[in-house]
Structure formats: structure tokens, C-alpha cells
Tab-separated table of C-alpha atoms and ligand atoms in Angstrom:
chain	number	residue	atom	x	y	z
A	40	MET	CA	21.829	9.265	14.716
A	41	LEU	CA	23.043	7.384	18.307
A	42	GLY	CA	23.182	3.257	17.841
A	43	PHE	CA	23.521	3.628	14.340
A	44	SER	CA	26.744	2.383	12.386
A	45	LEU	CA	28.155	4.908	9.704
A	46	PRO	CA	27.772	3.980	6.211
A	47	THR	CA	30.784	1.803	5.040
A	48	GLU	CA	30.063	2.477	0.937
A	49	PRO	CA	29.898	5.905	-1.060
A	50	PRO	CA	27.202	7.607	-0.668
A	51	ASP	CA	24.387	6.556	-3.607
A	52	ASP	CA	22.721	8.497	-6.112
A	53	LEU	CA	19.419	7.422	-4.889
A	54	LEU	CA	17.812	5.105	-2.218
A	55	ILE	CA	14.442	3.332	-2.011
A	56	ILE	CA	13.164	1.841	1.075
A	57	GLY	CA	10.492	-0.419	0.009
A	58	ALA	CA	10.667	-2.489	-3.264
A	59	GLY	CA	6.650	-2.825	-4.128
A	60	PRO	CA	5.518	-1.537	-7.023
A	61	ALA	CA	5.900	1.798	-6.451
A	62	GLY	CA	9.330	1.594	-5.130
A	63	ALA	CA	10.839	-1.025	-7.824
A	64	THR	CA	9.324	0.615	-10.879
A	65	ALA	CA	10.939	4.124	-9.458
A	66	ALA	CA	14.459	2.256	-9.068
A	67	LEU	CA	13.996	0.740	-12.748
A	68	TYR	CA	13.609	4.582	-13.781
A	69	ALA	CA	16.293	5.679	-11.655
A	70	ALA	CA	18.685	3.272	-12.936
A	71	ARG	CA	17.425	3.548	-16.351
A	72	ALA	CA	18.355	6.930	-15.932
A	73	GLY	CA	21.665	6.041	-14.847
A	74	LEU	CA	21.363	7.389	-11.011
A	75	ARG	CA	23.207	4.703	-9.100
A	76	THR	CA	20.479	3.278	-6.964
A	77	ARG	CA	19.476	1.023	-4.249
A	78	VAL	CA	17.011	-0.093	-2.904
A	79	VAL	CA	16.147	-1.872	0.471
A	80	ASP	CA	13.728	-3.972	1.192
A	81	LYS	CA	12.504	-6.090	3.770
A	82	GLY	CA	11.462	-9.312	1.459
A	83	LEU	CA	9.288	-10.327	-1.564
A	84	THR	CA	5.995	-11.168	0.070
A	85	ALA	CA	6.186	-8.328	3.072
A	86	GLY	CA	3.840	-6.170	1.468
A	87	ALA	CA	0.721	-5.303	-0.463
A	88	LEU	CA	1.713	-7.266	-3.794
A	89	GLY	CA	3.520	-9.736	-2.149
A	90	MET	CA	0.855	-10.864	-0.723
A	91	ALA	CA	-1.742	-10.607	-3.163
A	92	GLY	CA	-3.069	-13.676	-4.860
A	93	GLN	CA	-4.080	-13.221	-8.207
A	94	ILE	CA	-3.738	-9.647	-10.338
A	95	ALA	CA	-5.994	-9.700	-13.434
A	96	ASN	CA	-6.005	-5.496	-13.873
A	97	PHE	CA	-2.849	-5.001	-14.244
A	98	PRO	CA	-2.118	-3.745	-18.031
A	99	GLY	CA	-0.576	-5.854	-20.550
A	100	LEU	CA	-0.926	-9.209	-18.349
A	101	PRO	CA	-1.392	-12.160	-20.968
A	102	GLY	CA	-3.836	-13.139	-18.188
A	103	PRO	CA	-3.707	-13.657	-14.036
A	104	VAL	CA	-0.596	-14.067	-12.479
A	105	SER	CA	0.175	-13.756	-8.793
A	106	GLY	CA	1.497	-10.922	-7.384
A	107	VAL	CA	4.592	-12.797	-6.035
A	108	ASP	CA	5.357	-13.172	-9.622
A	109	LEU	CA	4.153	-9.340	-11.166
A	110	LEU	CA	6.563	-8.239	-8.352
A	111	ARG	CA	9.518	-10.580	-8.713
A	112	ARG	CA	9.361	-9.490	-12.784
A	113	MET	CA	8.900	-5.763	-11.896
A	114	ARG	CA	12.344	-6.702	-9.438
A	115	GLU	CA	14.099	-8.317	-11.991
A	116	GLN	CA	13.408	-5.400	-14.286
A	117	ALA	CA	14.756	-3.587	-12.238
A	118	ALA	CA	17.863	-4.611	-11.225
A	119	SER	CA	18.550	-5.403	-15.171
A	120	PHE	CA	19.192	-1.600	-15.420
A	121	GLY	CA	21.701	-1.970	-12.899
A	122	ALA	CA	19.245	-1.043	-9.539
A	123	GLN	CA	21.134	-3.103	-6.650
A	124	PHE	CA	18.797	-4.477	-4.187
A	125	VAL	CA	19.370	-5.184	-1.137
A	126	GLU	CA	17.275	-7.663	1.588
A	127	ASP	CA	16.865	-5.513	4.759
A	128	ARG	CA	14.398	-4.112	7.211
A	129	VAL	CA	14.778	-0.158	7.515
A	130	ILE	CA	14.335	1.149	11.005
A	131	GLY	CA	15.361	4.432	11.196
A	132	VAL	CA	16.641	7.789	9.095
A	133	ASP	CA	18.636	11.423	9.068
A	134	LEU	CA	16.832	12.502	5.991
A	135	ARG	CA	18.124	16.263	7.453
A	136	ALA	CA	21.990	14.982	7.134
A	137	GLU	CA	23.811	15.315	3.620
A	138	PRO	CA	23.981	12.283	2.276
A	139	LYS	CA	20.786	10.927	3.686
A	140	GLN	CA	21.186	7.805	5.997
A	141	VAL	CA	19.125	4.749	5.987
A	142	PHE	CA	19.745	2.725	9.017
A	143	ALA	CA	18.917	-0.860	8.469
A	144	ALA	CA	18.634	-3.969	10.204
A	145	SER	CA	22.225	-4.900	9.056
A	146	ALA	CA	23.880	-1.921	7.340
A	147	THR	CA	23.856	1.819	7.581
A	148	PHE	CA	23.379	3.399	3.982
A	149	ALA	CA	23.889	6.964	2.579
A	150	ALA	CA	22.140	8.609	-0.257
A	151	ARG	CA	21.856	12.009	-1.765
A	152	ALA	CA	17.896	11.810	-2.241
A	153	VAL	CA	15.210	9.014	-1.168
A	154	ILE	CA	12.340	7.892	-1.606
A	155	LEU	CA	10.075	6.440	0.418
A	156	ALA	CA	7.684	3.466	-0.644
A	157	THR	CA	7.071	1.058	2.490
A	158	GLY	CA	3.379	1.021	1.891
A	159	ALA	CA	0.398	0.195	3.887
A	160	MET	CA	-0.187	-2.510	5.305
A	161	ALA	CA	0.161	-1.597	9.338
A	162	ARG	CA	-2.948	-1.920	11.152
A	163	ALA	CA	-2.214	-2.052	14.806
A	164	HIS	CA	-4.137	-4.979	15.853
A	165	PRO	CA	-5.282	-7.353	13.258
A	166	LEU	CA	-8.242	-9.686	13.990
A	167	PRO	CA	-7.699	-13.067	14.867
A	168	GLY	CA	-7.534	-15.224	11.503
A	169	GLU	CA	-6.764	-11.694	9.831
A	170	ASP	CA	-3.804	-12.617	8.408
A	171	ARG	CA	-4.406	-16.062	8.056
A	172	LEU	CA	-7.529	-14.952	6.047
A	173	ILE	CA	-5.585	-12.652	3.348
A	174	GLY	CA	-5.828	-13.704	0.331
A	175	ARG	CA	-8.481	-16.153	1.351
A	176	GLY	CA	-11.173	-14.109	1.016
A	177	VAL	CA	-10.211	-11.131	3.279
A	178	SER	CA	-9.062	-8.295	1.190
A	179	TYR	CA	-8.791	-4.507	2.388
A	180	CYS	CA	-9.793	-3.360	-1.926
A	181	ALA	CA	-13.036	-4.671	-3.332
A	182	THR	CA	-12.032	-3.033	-6.200
A	183	CYS	CA	-9.734	-5.861	-6.642
A	184	ASP	CA	-11.430	-8.992	-4.827
A	185	GLY	CA	-14.994	-7.843	-5.693
A	186	ALA	CA	-15.352	-9.976	-8.939
A	187	PHE	CA	-14.240	-13.256	-6.914
A	188	PHE	CA	-17.111	-13.029	-4.972
A	189	ARG	CA	-20.076	-13.188	-7.614
A	190	ASP	CA	-23.601	-14.024	-6.316
A	191	ARG	CA	-21.730	-15.027	-2.146
A	192	GLU	CA	-22.217	-13.280	0.710
A	193	VAL	CA	-19.585	-10.900	2.228
A	194	ALA	CA	-18.975	-8.726	4.963
A	195	VAL	CA	-17.991	-5.334	4.426
A	196	ALA	CA	-16.444	-3.718	8.172
A	197	GLY	CA	-15.777	0.406	8.294
A	198	ASN	CA	-17.838	3.348	7.953
A	199	THR	CA	-16.328	5.922	6.075
A	200	ASP	CA	-16.484	7.644	2.205
A	201	GLU	CA	-13.904	3.827	1.540
A	202	ALA	CA	-15.792	1.548	2.770
A	203	VAL	CA	-19.085	3.105	1.582
A	204	GLU	CA	-17.890	3.198	-1.702
A	205	GLU	CA	-16.134	-0.334	-1.806
A	206	ALA	CA	-19.557	-2.053	-0.556
A	207	LEU	CA	-21.495	-0.209	-2.691
A	208	THR	CA	-19.005	-1.225	-5.244
A	209	LEU	CA	-19.732	-5.114	-4.201
A	210	THR	CA	-24.029	-4.967	-4.739
A	211	ARG	CA	-22.691	-5.528	-8.161
A	212	PHE	CA	-21.156	-8.908	-7.744
A	213	ALA	CA	-22.406	-10.124	-4.585
A	214	ALA	CA	-25.793	-11.715	-3.538
A	215	ARG	CA	-26.108	-9.718	-0.549
A	216	VAL	CA	-23.722	-6.973	0.985
A	217	HIS	CA	-23.466	-7.665	4.723
A	218	LEU	CA	-22.054	-3.078	6.361
A	219	LEU	CA	-20.227	-3.872	10.013
A	220	SER	CA	-20.213	0.068	10.976
A	221	PRO	CA	-17.934	0.537	14.043
A	222	GLY	CA	-20.036	3.460	15.122
A	223	ALA	CA	-23.553	3.907	15.454
A	224	GLU	CA	-23.750	7.376	12.484
A	225	LEU	CA	-21.685	6.258	9.043
A	226	ARG	CA	-19.371	8.507	8.970
A	227	ALA	CA	-19.971	9.251	4.760
A	228	ALA	CA	-20.391	11.984	2.236
A	229	PRO	CA	-24.522	12.023	2.518
A	230	HIS	CA	-24.599	11.049	-0.912
A	231	LEU	CA	-22.919	7.781	-0.393
A	232	VAL	CA	-24.864	7.028	2.578
A	233	ALA	CA	-28.276	7.803	1.252
A	234	GLU	CA	-27.641	5.290	-1.759
A	235	LEU	CA	-26.355	2.426	0.357
A	236	THR	CA	-29.012	2.841	3.052
A	237	ALA	CA	-31.481	2.622	-0.042
A	238	HIS	CA	-29.823	-0.281	-1.681
A	239	PRO	CA	-31.987	-3.792	-1.622
A	240	ALA	CA	-29.173	-5.479	-1.422
A	241	VAL	CA	-27.388	-4.244	1.450
A	242	THR	CA	-27.987	-5.077	5.193
A	243	LEU	CA	-26.760	-2.501	7.719
A	244	TYR	CA	-25.793	-3.289	11.222
A	245	PRO	CA	-24.958	0.200	12.939
A	246	ALA	CA	-22.567	0.028	16.038
A	247	ALA	CA	-20.876	-3.361	15.423
A	248	ARG	CA	-17.629	-4.918	17.043
A	249	LEU	CA	-16.322	-6.812	14.871
A	250	LEU	CA	-14.446	-9.877	17.314
A	251	ALA	CA	-12.640	-12.050	14.886
A	252	VAL	CA	-13.078	-13.570	11.245
A	253	LEU	CA	-14.193	-17.689	11.175
A	254	GLY	CA	-12.739	-20.401	8.791
A	255	GLU	CA	-9.910	-22.579	8.169
A	256	GLU	CA	-8.515	-22.262	4.740
A	257	ARG	CA	-10.776	-19.767	3.604
A	258	VAL	CA	-13.063	-17.273	5.133
A	259	GLU	CA	-16.823	-19.045	6.467
A	260	GLY	CA	-17.557	-15.883	7.999
A	261	VAL	CA	-17.393	-13.244	10.992
A	262	ARG	CA	-18.046	-13.205	14.049
A	263	PHE	CA	-19.254	-9.246	16.104
A	264	ALA	CA	-20.665	-7.997	18.781
A	265	VAL	CA	-23.685	-5.309	18.587
A	266	ALA	CA	-24.668	-3.803	21.859
A	267	GLY	CA	-22.650	-6.405	24.251
A	268	GLU	CA	-24.743	-9.321	21.887
A	269	GLU	CA	-22.050	-11.606	20.095
A	270	ARG	CA	-23.620	-12.492	16.260
A	271	THR	CA	-22.121	-14.410	13.290
A	272	LEU	CA	-22.651	-13.921	10.147
A	273	VAL	CA	-21.863	-16.773	7.557
A	274	VAL	CA	-19.830	-14.951	4.186
A	275	SER	CA	-17.232	-15.511	2.020
A	276	GLY	CA	-15.918	-12.711	1.971
A	277	LEU	CA	-14.410	-9.905	4.269
A	278	PHE	CA	-13.198	-6.774	3.509
A	279	LEU	CA	-11.590	-4.208	6.074
A	280	TYR	CA	-11.678	-0.395	5.970
A	281	LEU	CA	-11.109	0.025	9.893
A	282	GLN	CA	-8.948	1.641	10.750
A	283	GLY	CA	-7.899	2.448	6.905
A	284	ASN	CA	-4.542	0.783	5.953
A	285	ALA	CA	-2.140	2.312	8.152
A	286	PRO	CA	0.755	3.703	6.218
A	287	VAL	CA	4.245	2.217	7.125
A	288	VAL	CA	6.003	5.498	8.287
A	289	ASP	CA	6.958	4.124	12.182
A	290	PHE	CA	10.594	3.573	11.045
A	291	LEU	CA	10.833	7.798	10.048
A	292	GLY	CA	10.406	8.976	14.043
A	293	ASP	CA	9.175	12.374	13.925
A	294	GLN	CA	11.290	13.478	10.971
A	295	LEU	CA	8.607	13.859	8.285
A	296	PRO	CA	4.750	15.766	9.567
A	297	VAL	CA	2.279	13.465	9.313
A	298	GLY	CA	-1.465	14.719	9.665
A	299	ASP	CA	-3.976	12.864	12.173
A	300	SER	CA	-4.627	10.285	10.100
A	301	GLY	CA	-0.898	9.151	9.704
A	302	CYS	CA	-0.302	10.455	6.237
A	303	LEU	CA	2.522	12.420	4.631
A	304	SER	CA	2.200	15.114	2.356
A	305	VAL	CA	3.890	15.902	-1.067
A	306	ASP	CA	4.027	17.545	-3.831
A	307	GLU	CA	2.853	17.257	-7.092
A	308	ASN	CA	6.105	15.228	-7.874
A	309	PHE	CA	6.023	13.725	-4.567
A	310	GLN	CA	8.722	15.228	-2.825
A	311	THR	CA	8.036	15.681	0.885
A	312	ALA	CA	8.522	18.589	3.083
A	313	ILE	CA	12.387	17.570	3.430
A	314	PRO	CA	13.929	18.548	-0.654
A	315	GLY	CA	15.107	15.782	-1.627
A	316	VAL	CA	13.205	12.679	0.134
A	317	PHE	CA	9.505	11.354	-2.011
A	318	ALA	CA	6.754	9.007	-1.478
A	319	VAL	CA	4.835	7.336	-3.209
A	320	GLY	CA	2.277	4.731	-3.385
A	321	ASP	CA	-0.093	2.979	-0.745
A	322	LEU	CA	2.412	4.727	1.977
A	323	LEU	CA	0.559	8.533	0.979
A	324	CYS	CA	-2.848	6.961	1.719
A	325	ARG	CA	-4.471	6.620	-1.912
A	326	HIS	CA	-8.291	6.247	-2.276
A	327	LEU	CA	-7.586	3.878	-5.356
A	328	LYS	CA	-4.956	1.483	-4.041
A	329	GLN	CA	-3.700	-0.149	-6.946
A	330	VAL	CA	-0.661	-1.633	-8.366
A	331	VAL	CA	-0.952	0.531	-11.632
A	332	VAL	CA	-1.357	3.996	-9.171
A	333	ALA	CA	1.546	2.969	-6.990
A	334	ALA	CA	3.838	2.587	-10.103
A	335	ALA	CA	3.310	5.219	-11.735
A	336	GLU	CA	3.966	6.940	-8.981
A	337	GLY	CA	6.796	5.388	-8.395
A	338	ALA	CA	8.345	6.596	-12.427
A	339	VAL	CA	7.197	10.805	-11.511
A	340	ALA	CA	9.633	10.680	-8.421
A	341	ALA	CA	12.161	8.676	-10.093
A	342	MET	CA	12.133	11.406	-12.788
A	343	ALA	CA	11.509	13.920	-10.383
A	344	ALA	CA	14.521	12.967	-8.442
A	345	ASP	CA	16.625	12.462	-10.989
A	346	ARG	CA	15.950	16.307	-11.908
A	347	TYR	CA	16.427	17.313	-7.857
A	348	LEU	CA	19.861	15.734	-8.615
A	349	HIS	CA	21.055	17.175	-11.273
A	350	GLY	CA	19.616	21.009	-10.385
A	351	ARG	CA	17.557	20.408	-13.452
A	352	GLU	CA	14.184	23.292	-13.768
A	353	ARG	CA	12.203	20.631	-15.916
A	354	LEU	CA	11.946	17.107	-16.618
A	355	ARG	CA	13.452	15.718	-19.078
A	356	PRO	CA	10.931	13.044	-20.961
A	357	ASP	CA	12.334	9.318	-20.129
A	358	TRP	CA	12.137	8.481	-24.176
A	359	ALA	CA	14.988	11.194	-24.494
A	360	LYS	CA	17.714	9.466	-22.935
B	34	FAD	C1	-4.581	-9.226	-0.678
B	34	FAD	C2	-4.406	-7.412	-1.420
B	34	FAD	C3	-4.948	-7.625	-3.241
B	34	FAD	C4	-4.899	-6.777	-4.287
B	34	FAD	N1	-5.475	-7.037	-4.930
B	34	FAD	C5	-4.792	-5.833	-6.345
B	34	FAD	C6	-4.967	-5.912	-7.664
B	34	FAD	O1	-6.022	-7.251	-7.721
B	34	FAD	N2	-4.961	-5.274	-8.041
B	34	FAD	C7	-4.291	-4.152	-8.028
B	34	FAD	O2	-3.953	-3.210	-8.668
B	34	FAD	N3	-3.956	-3.736	-6.363
B	34	FAD	C8	-4.317	-4.989	-5.659
B	34	FAD	N4	-4.039	-4.629	-4.838
B	34	FAD	C9	-3.453	-3.302	-3.896
B	34	FAD	C10	-1.990	-3.298	-4.241
B	34	FAD	O3	-1.411	-4.648	-3.785
B	34	FAD	C11	-1.273	-1.849	-3.965
B	34	FAD	O4	-1.839	-0.245	-4.280
B	34	FAD	C12	0.752	-2.131	-4.014
B	34	FAD	O5	1.085	-3.263	-4.028
B	34	FAD	C13	1.005	-0.721	-3.657
B	34	FAD	O6	2.319	-0.326	-4.082
B	34	FAD	P1	3.421	0.064	-2.796
B	34	FAD	O7	4.472	-0.375	-3.415
B	34	FAD	O8	3.294	1.335	-2.946
B	34	FAD	O9	3.596	-0.767	-1.087
B	34	FAD	P2	3.459	-2.725	-1.126
B	34	FAD	O10	3.474	-3.191	-2.386
B	34	FAD	O11	2.778	-2.782	-0.043
B	34	FAD	O12	4.175	-2.547	-1.240
B	34	FAD	C14	5.736	-1.900	-0.069
B	34	FAD	C15	6.968	-2.584	0.073
B	34	FAD	O13	7.997	-1.940	1.503
B	34	FAD	C16	8.835	-2.769	2.182
B	34	FAD	N5	8.892	-2.447	3.392
B	34	FAD	C17	7.547	-2.158	4.692
B	34	FAD	N6	8.441	-1.671	5.050
B	34	FAD	C18	9.880	-1.702	5.068
B	34	FAD	C19	10.399	-1.762	6.049
B	34	FAD	N7	11.029	-0.862	7.201
B	34	FAD	N8	11.783	-2.108	4.912
B	34	FAD	C20	11.820	-1.819	4.153
B	34	FAD	N9	11.001	-2.458	2.921
B	34	FAD	C21	9.814	-2.407	4.229
B	34	FAD	C22	7.724	-4.545	2.169
B	34	FAD	O14	8.236	-5.398	2.334
B	34	FAD	C23	7.809	-4.119	0.381
B	34	FAD	O15	8.155	-4.436	-0.497
B	34	FAD	C24	-4.004	-5.484	-3.480
B	34	FAD	C25	-3.520	-5.801	-2.155
B	34	FAD	C26	-3.817	-6.835	-1.064
B	34	FAD	C27	-3.483	-6.650	-0.219
């Protein structure tokens, strides 16, 4: 690829792009399997887990921990087995080269196998106030954060299956759920729409265009427009399911096919269309975006990468190493 420097070191066995729970767990399993493993990540607080407030549903934790603390522990555990972490931003790849090339802002890396684990944070046009209030009332996951809004009023923005299911989840906690649908119709499965519209704690606002999240320290309300008229709702939480959370694939160019939704396809071992290239975690547009899911996928992909690198037919269980 033109414009990028050549790698200065011999190729790694495995290069992982992204060190959230998916990438960090992949690094743990790969390093324990004896693979020369490098992880390139742009920062501890740049991904979903790094910016999550309290995590209370990851198994085995003595109590809630901050997302940053949990992530730091995951990375330290992987590093203790020899995984090498580099802080840098990946800006391009050549995945069909042998070895595969990964171009970061300040260096070029080469590896025989690659795991993509960059998450799903990208949204082309965040709302005014959205970035500032993430973790302070702005959330993308009712399953994660719904319990923090017991007896409060919340808004949900979106009209997909995910948005409607998450709105229904919130009715278990919130006093009232205001669903702002960007279109005149909900684009969810009929049984979900029927359940939602019949629910006494839900108010539906069709064709509502969300304009801003209000509040300085915490979410205090939302401003939206219906038929050209601006309105304000007083709410403590805003759950966003607009344009999904687009997967972070900008650095891939056109090397891997993505569907209309921008999501990569993988097989049961999380291998993409290119042999030796795997993808895991929120990047795959999972319906259930959770730390435990991302971590589990990272483990499966690392073992599949090990098998790819050693040409083995069957997965060797971790306990047999
Ligand atoms: C506010 C909030 C609260 C949440 N609460 C919970 C909860 O309570 N429980 C739960 O289970 N889940 C929760 N989640 C969801 C959970 O955090 C995600 O499902 C999980 O972090 C996904 O893991 P991942 O590794 O796929 O992606 P991420 O955690 O997003 O990690 C992706 C990593 O890739 C790196 N990266 C991205 N692009 C590049 C690049 N070009 N170059 C180098 N590195 C790059 C980022 O720096 C980041 O470290 C929450 C999410 C949010 C946003």
C-alpha cells in the first residue's frame, strides 16, 4: 500500500486491532497459547467499555467496578502472559498480503493472522450534548443501565427491533418511557409493536426528530421536533438506537465485504472472508452488546487463530495446553 512505511520488526503471529474486552480477551488466550501477540489500541477510554460507568453484570466481580478498571485488569492479565500492547491508532490494513500489514499512525506492523476488535462506537453525527453526557444519563444499552433509572422518566430514540425491545426492558424500571421514533412507523416485528403500543407506561412519538440532549452534569431532558414544532421532555435518561452504533470499520477500506448495515460477516469461528482474519465483539453488530459476549468471542477467535496458524483441524481446549 502506498504512503505507509514498511514494518521494522519480524511479523508477529497474531495482531489484534482494538483492546476492549473482545481484543483483550483474545490477547489473553493467544498469549497463553504461546502465540507472539501484539495488540494495537488507540486508548484506554476510547471504546465502549472504557467509557462505561459502572459494570455490575460481568460474572465473578465482587461488586460494581468502573469500565476503565475492568478493562485495565483485562489488559494487565493478557500482558502478564506476554501479550504486547501498543497505544496507536490503526488507519489502514492490507489483509491479503502475506504477512498481513497493519498501518498505524506511527508505525507499520506485520502479522500472520489478524483479529479485528474495534467495537461499534462510530456515529457520524452525534447529537449536541451526547458525547458530554455518555455515562451520565446517555446510554446505548437498557440491559446494562436500565436499573439505574428506577422510577424515573426516560426517553428512547429509535424505531428498530432493538429500540422497541430496549424500550420494553426499560418499562420494568422506569416510571414512564417516551419512545421517539424517527419515522412515522415503527420498523420492528409486529408482536413487539403490539406489546409496546399496548403498554400503559409507554408514550409513543411518531416522526420525532431528536435535536439535543439537555443537561450539564447529567441528562435533564431532550429537545425534539414533531411536524416542525419543537418540544422538550424532562427525562433523566436517554437511550439511543439511532443508525445503530455503527461498527468501527473505517480503517478497512474495501478489503472486506460489509452488508447494508455496515456489518462484517464471519463464520462460527469468527473468521471473515479472508483466511486468517477474524472479527469479534460489538464490531459484529451483535444484538446483545455486552462485555461477557465480547470477551467470549475474543476467546473463540484467538483459539481459531491458533488453529489457523498451526494448520490444525480441531480446536485444542485451553485446559489441555
Ligand atoms: C455507556 C456504556 C455502558 C455500558 N454498560 C455495560 C454494562 O453494564 N455491562 C455490559 O456487559 N456491557 C456494557 N456496555 C457494553 C460493552 O461496553 C460493550 O459491549 C463492550 O465493551 C464491547 O467490547 P468490544 O471489545 O467489542 O468493543 P470496545 O469496548 O468498544 O473496544 C474497542 C476498542 O477498539 C479500539 N479501537 C477502535 N478503533 C481503533 C483503531 N482504529 N485503532 C486502534 N484501536 C481502535 C478502542 O480504543 C477500544 O479500546 C456498555 C457500553 C456503554 C457505551
